[in-house]
Amino acid sequence: MIETRRTAARQMWTQLPFFVWLILLWMLLWGQFTLLSLITGTIVAIVTTRVFRLPPADLSGRINLWYGLVFVVSFVGAVVMGSLQVAWHVWSGKHPGTAIIAVPLDTDDDLIMTHVGVTASLIPGSLVAQTDRKNRILYLHIIGVKNLDDVEAQRAVVLRWEDRIVRAVGSREQMQALKQREAAARDTSSKQASSKENA
């Protein structure tokens, strides 16, 4: 009985951000931040979550404020730079080169995949064209791609967004997996550097 209550309380706590977001979305849609819009937004959120039930999305319950700030600042900078680059392509009149690239994500989590996709789509010059949830692959339409080096660079950019999101809101297990991938990448780089020196 006590364990059931604890489980229910934990589920309510982890789902609370979704509930609050629905209320805020309702208030933004009406353009009012009043007590009436708060009450009606709460009613709409309750009805929406009860009538249109979706599979539960388990939040990690972990938020790192520093990495959250790093993500926000990086995102704002990327939006500004993306806007300038798109404006330059339009102004110059030259064909910037486009491609659809596949980006296999490292983290097997629907929420992280959604966050990465939304982030990439909000930055001018890139847009998610399709997702492969089973294989954790995002297909993005990218502007400003001329060769394979550009493709790899764009893929690396998306994977860096994934890393930032995991650092900000990922679970402890996801953070541990990220650190292991980074350690493996460092080992690989050092081995390649050693082999070049010995050659």
mmCIF file of C-alpha atoms in Angstrom:
data_model
loop_
_atom_site.group_PDB
_atom_site.id
_atom_site.type_symbol
_atom_site.label_atom_id
_atom_site.label_comp_id
_atom_site.label_asym_id
_atom_site.label_seq_id
_atom_site.Cartn_x
_atom_site.Cartn_y
_atom_site.Cartn_z
ATOM 1 C CA MET A 1 0.000 0.000 0.000
ATOM 2 C CA ILE A 2 2.746 2.444 1.013
ATOM 3 C CA GLU A 3 4.858 1.397 -1.981
ATOM 4 C CA THR A 4 1.887 1.982 -4.299
ATOM 5 C CA ARG A 5 1.433 5.491 -2.906
ATOM 6 C CA ARG A 6 5.129 6.216 -3.331
ATOM 7 C CA THR A 7 5.030 5.025 -6.938
ATOM 8 C CA ALA A 8 1.948 7.153 -7.657
ATOM 9 C CA ALA A 9 3.552 10.190 -6.012
ATOM 10 C CA ARG A 10 6.748 9.689 -8.029
ATOM 11 C CA GLN A 11 4.776 9.401 -11.279
ATOM 12 C CA MET A 12 2.874 12.603 -10.461
ATOM 13 C CA TRP A 13 6.129 14.424 -9.729
ATOM 14 C CA THR A 14 7.849 13.317 -12.923
ATOM 15 C CA GLN A 15 4.785 14.126 -15.068
ATOM 16 C CA LEU A 16 4.234 17.533 -13.425
ATOM 17 C CA PRO A 17 6.332 19.476 -16.015
ATOM 18 C CA PHE A 18 4.062 18.202 -18.835
ATOM 19 C CA PHE A 19 0.974 19.245 -16.896
ATOM 20 C CA VAL A 20 2.404 22.717 -16.165
ATOM 21 C CA TRP A 21 3.437 23.073 -19.837
ATOM 22 C CA LEU A 22 -0.135 22.362 -20.981
ATOM 23 C CA ILE A 23 -1.440 25.079 -18.662
ATOM 24 C CA LEU A 24 1.184 27.566 -19.878
ATOM 25 C CA LEU A 25 0.409 26.676 -23.485
ATOM 26 C CA TRP A 26 -3.287 27.348 -22.876
ATOM 27 C CA MET A 27 -2.495 30.741 -21.331
ATOM 28 C CA LEU A 28 -0.152 31.606 -24.208
ATOM 29 C CA LEU A 29 -2.800 30.661 -26.763
ATOM 30 C CA TRP A 30 -5.285 33.040 -25.141
ATOM 31 C CA GLY A 31 -2.634 35.670 -24.480
ATOM 32 C CA GLN A 32 -3.770 36.027 -20.893
ATOM 33 C CA PHE A 33 -2.013 35.299 -17.625
ATOM 34 C CA THR A 34 -4.998 35.684 -15.340
ATOM 35 C CA LEU A 35 -6.613 33.593 -12.627
ATOM 36 C CA LEU A 36 -9.433 32.646 -15.009
ATOM 37 C CA SER A 37 -7.026 31.415 -17.691
ATOM 38 C CA LEU A 38 -5.116 29.491 -15.006
ATOM 39 C CA ILE A 39 -8.296 27.744 -13.841
ATOM 40 C CA THR A 40 -9.549 26.978 -17.348
ATOM 41 C CA GLY A 41 -6.055 25.878 -18.397
ATOM 42 C CA THR A 42 -5.919 23.472 -15.454
ATOM 43 C CA ILE A 43 -9.310 22.022 -16.416
ATOM 44 C CA VAL A 44 -8.213 21.634 -20.045
ATOM 45 C CA ALA A 45 -4.950 19.986 -18.951
ATOM 46 C CA ILE A 46 -6.818 17.501 -16.741
ATOM 47 C CA VAL A 47 -9.319 16.646 -19.492
ATOM 48 C CA THR A 48 -6.561 16.370 -22.107
ATOM 49 C CA THR A 49 -4.375 14.067 -20.027
ATOM 50 C CA ARG A 50 -7.326 11.873 -19.007
ATOM 51 C CA VAL A 51 -9.245 11.635 -22.288
ATOM 52 C CA PHE A 52 -6.334 11.588 -24.748
ATOM 53 C CA ARG A 53 -4.071 9.206 -22.902
ATOM 54 C CA LEU A 54 -0.595 8.675 -24.334
ATOM 55 C CA PRO A 55 2.067 6.193 -23.241
ATOM 56 C CA PRO A 56 3.704 7.555 -20.092
ATOM 57 C CA ALA A 57 6.909 9.473 -20.679
ATOM 58 C CA ASP A 58 9.283 8.937 -17.789
ATOM 59 C CA LEU A 59 11.256 12.044 -16.988
ATOM 60 C CA SER A 60 14.623 11.584 -15.341
ATOM 61 C CA GLY A 61 13.755 13.961 -12.510
ATOM 62 C CA ARG A 62 17.267 15.406 -12.919
ATOM 63 C CA ILE A 63 17.952 18.966 -14.030
ATOM 64 C CA ASN A 64 21.433 20.458 -14.150
ATOM 65 C CA LEU A 65 21.036 24.235 -14.099
ATOM 66 C CA TRP A 66 24.569 24.945 -15.327
ATOM 67 C CA TYR A 67 24.303 22.705 -18.374
ATOM 68 C CA GLY A 68 20.763 24.001 -18.902
ATOM 69 C CA LEU A 69 22.186 27.518 -19.100
ATOM 70 C CA VAL A 70 24.945 26.310 -21.447
ATOM 71 C CA PHE A 71 22.278 24.761 -23.671
ATOM 72 C CA VAL A 72 20.158 27.940 -23.749
ATOM 73 C CA VAL A 73 23.109 30.218 -24.533
ATOM 74 C CA SER A 74 24.406 27.824 -27.203
ATOM 75 C CA PHE A 75 20.943 27.521 -28.707
ATOM 76 C CA VAL A 76 20.415 31.289 -28.907
ATOM 77 C CA GLY A 77 23.829 31.670 -30.521
ATOM 78 C CA ALA A 78 23.055 28.900 -33.031
ATOM 79 C CA VAL A 79 19.717 30.504 -33.929
ATOM 80 C CA VAL A 80 21.399 33.875 -34.550
ATOM 81 C CA MET A 81 24.205 32.318 -36.613
ATOM 82 C CA GLY A 82 21.757 30.141 -38.550
ATOM 83 C CA SER A 83 19.600 33.165 -39.344
ATOM 84 C CA LEU A 84 22.609 35.119 -40.612
ATOM 85 C CA GLN A 85 23.788 32.195 -42.746
ATOM 86 C CA VAL A 86 20.348 31.683 -44.317
ATOM 87 C CA ALA A 87 20.062 35.439 -44.945
ATOM 88 C CA TRP A 88 23.497 35.410 -46.613
ATOM 89 C CA HIS A 89 22.501 32.507 -48.879
ATOM 90 C CA VAL A 90 19.344 34.376 -49.909
ATOM 91 C CA TRP A 91 21.154 37.669 -50.427
ATOM 92 C CA SER A 92 24.041 36.181 -52.412
ATOM 93 C CA GLY A 93 21.683 34.352 -54.767
ATOM 94 C CA LYS A 94 23.996 31.341 -54.928
ATOM 95 C CA HIS A 95 22.694 27.830 -54.434
ATOM 96 C CA PRO A 96 23.892 26.914 -50.922
ATOM 97 C CA GLY A 97 23.844 23.160 -51.441
ATOM 98 C CA THR A 98 21.373 20.993 -49.593
ATOM 99 C CA ALA A 99 21.265 17.425 -48.362
ATOM 100 C CA ILE A 100 19.223 15.055 -46.246
ATOM 101 C CA ILE A 101 21.510 13.440 -43.700
ATOM 102 C CA ALA A 102 20.916 10.579 -41.288
ATOM 103 C CA VAL A 103 22.026 11.152 -37.702
ATOM 104 C CA PRO A 104 22.066 8.030 -35.506
ATOM 105 C CA LEU A 105 21.630 9.180 -31.907
ATOM 106 C CA ASP A 106 23.544 7.602 -29.040
ATOM 107 C CA THR A 107 20.792 7.832 -26.416
ATOM 108 C CA ASP A 108 17.882 5.412 -26.546
ATOM 109 C CA ASP A 109 15.203 7.695 -25.124
ATOM 110 C CA ASP A 110 12.093 9.132 -26.803
ATOM 111 C CA LEU A 111 12.225 12.425 -24.896
ATOM 112 C CA ILE A 112 15.898 13.043 -25.679
ATOM 113 C CA MET A 113 15.225 12.216 -29.330
ATOM 114 C CA THR A 114 12.285 14.643 -29.349
ATOM 115 C CA HIS A 115 14.350 17.393 -27.708
ATOM 116 C CA VAL A 116 17.162 16.927 -30.219
ATOM 117 C CA GLY A 117 14.739 16.960 -33.160
ATOM 118 C CA VAL A 118 12.949 20.090 -31.959
ATOM 119 C CA THR A 119 16.250 21.851 -31.272
ATOM 120 C CA ALA A 120 17.614 21.022 -34.715
ATOM 121 C CA SER A 121 14.385 22.121 -36.403
ATOM 122 C CA LEU A 122 14.274 25.469 -34.596
ATOM 123 C CA ILE A 123 17.741 26.427 -35.823
ATOM 124 C CA PRO A 124 17.453 28.082 -39.271
ATOM 125 C CA GLY A 125 19.005 25.974 -42.009
ATOM 126 C CA SER A 126 18.034 22.569 -40.641
ATOM 127 C CA LEU A 127 14.741 20.725 -40.402
ATOM 128 C CA VAL A 128 13.800 17.220 -39.307
ATOM 129 C CA ALA A 129 12.333 15.469 -42.345
ATOM 130 C CA GLN A 130 11.759 12.052 -40.806
ATOM 131 C CA THR A 131 12.472 10.063 -37.662
ATOM 132 C CA ASP A 132 13.219 6.399 -37.187
ATOM 133 C CA ARG A 133 12.292 5.783 -33.576
ATOM 134 C CA LYS A 134 13.219 2.096 -33.595
ATOM 135 C CA ASN A 135 16.792 2.721 -34.746
ATOM 136 C CA ARG A 136 17.087 6.172 -33.087
ATOM 137 C CA ILE A 137 17.852 7.948 -36.366
ATOM 138 C CA LEU A 138 16.937 11.535 -37.260
ATOM 139 C CA TYR A 139 16.823 12.478 -40.938
ATOM 140 C CA LEU A 140 17.469 16.189 -41.377
ATOM 141 C CA HIS A 141 17.243 18.475 -44.385
ATOM 142 C CA ILE A 142 20.293 20.714 -44.151
ATOM 143 C CA ILE A 143 21.186 23.901 -46.047
ATOM 144 C CA GLY A 144 24.819 24.714 -46.757
ATOM 145 C CA VAL A 145 26.155 21.227 -47.488
ATOM 146 C CA LYS A 146 28.620 20.935 -50.379
ATOM 147 C CA ASN A 147 30.665 17.798 -49.668
ATOM 148 C CA LEU A 148 31.029 14.826 -47.349
ATOM 149 C CA ASP A 149 33.063 16.856 -44.878
ATOM 150 C CA ASP A 150 30.117 19.238 -44.494
ATOM 151 C CA VAL A 151 27.812 16.255 -43.930
ATOM 152 C CA GLU A 152 30.033 14.904 -41.150
ATOM 153 C CA ALA A 153 30.314 18.366 -39.620
ATOM 154 C CA GLN A 154 26.521 18.774 -39.549
ATOM 155 C CA ARG A 155 26.115 15.294 -38.075
ATOM 156 C CA ALA A 156 28.628 16.189 -35.343
ATOM 157 C CA VAL A 157 26.674 19.389 -34.589
ATOM 158 C CA VAL A 158 23.458 17.424 -34.001
ATOM 159 C CA LEU A 159 25.274 14.917 -31.779
ATOM 160 C CA ARG A 160 26.683 17.816 -29.727
ATOM 161 C CA TRP A 161 23.117 19.024 -29.176
ATOM 162 C CA GLU A 162 22.245 15.552 -27.953
ATOM 163 C CA ASP A 163 25.166 15.659 -25.508
ATOM 164 C CA ARG A 164 24.132 19.084 -24.192
ATOM 165 C CA ILE A 165 20.552 17.915 -23.665
ATOM 166 C CA VAL A 166 21.670 14.763 -21.855
ATOM 167 C CA ARG A 167 23.920 16.850 -19.596
ATOM 168 C CA ALA A 168 21.040 19.224 -18.837
ATOM 169 C CA VAL A 169 18.089 16.864 -18.302
ATOM 170 C CA GLY A 170 19.273 13.313 -18.953
ATOM 171 C CA SER A 171 19.116 10.582 -16.336
ATOM 172 C CA ARG A 172 22.145 9.505 -14.308
ATOM 173 C CA GLU A 173 22.399 6.371 -16.432
ATOM 174 C CA GLN A 174 22.422 8.461 -19.615
ATOM 175 C CA MET A 175 25.105 10.730 -18.140
ATOM 176 C CA GLN A 176 27.205 7.698 -17.255
ATOM 177 C CA ALA A 177 26.838 6.330 -20.789
ATOM 178 C CA LEU A 178 27.857 9.737 -22.181
ATOM 179 C CA LYS A 179 30.999 9.785 -20.036
ATOM 180 C CA GLN A 180 31.872 6.270 -21.189
ATOM 181 C CA ARG A 181 31.476 7.305 -24.850
ATOM 182 C CA GLU A 182 33.694 10.329 -24.267
ATOM 183 C CA ALA A 183 36.344 8.184 -22.571
ATOM 184 C CA ALA A 184 36.236 5.687 -25.446
ATOM 185 C CA ALA A 185 36.562 8.525 -27.981
ATOM 186 C CA ARG A 186 39.596 9.905 -26.109
ATOM 187 C CA ASP A 187 41.215 6.463 -26.054
ATOM 188 C CA THR A 188 40.627 6.053 -29.782
ATOM 189 C CA SER A 189 42.095 9.498 -30.506
ATOM 190 C CA SER A 190 45.180 8.821 -28.389
ATOM 191 C CA LYS A 191 45.740 5.453 -30.066
ATOM 192 C CA GLN A 192 45.447 7.036 -33.511
ATOM 193 C CA ALA A 193 47.893 9.771 -32.511
ATOM 194 C CA SER A 194 50.352 7.153 -31.199
ATOM 195 C CA SER A 195 50.099 5.079 -34.368
ATOM 196 C CA LYS A 196 50.801 8.177 -36.501
ATOM 197 C CA GLU A 197 53.879 9.014 -34.418
ATOM 198 C CA ASN A 198 55.198 5.468 -34.695
ATOM 199 C CA ALA A 199 54.576 5.309 -38.468
#
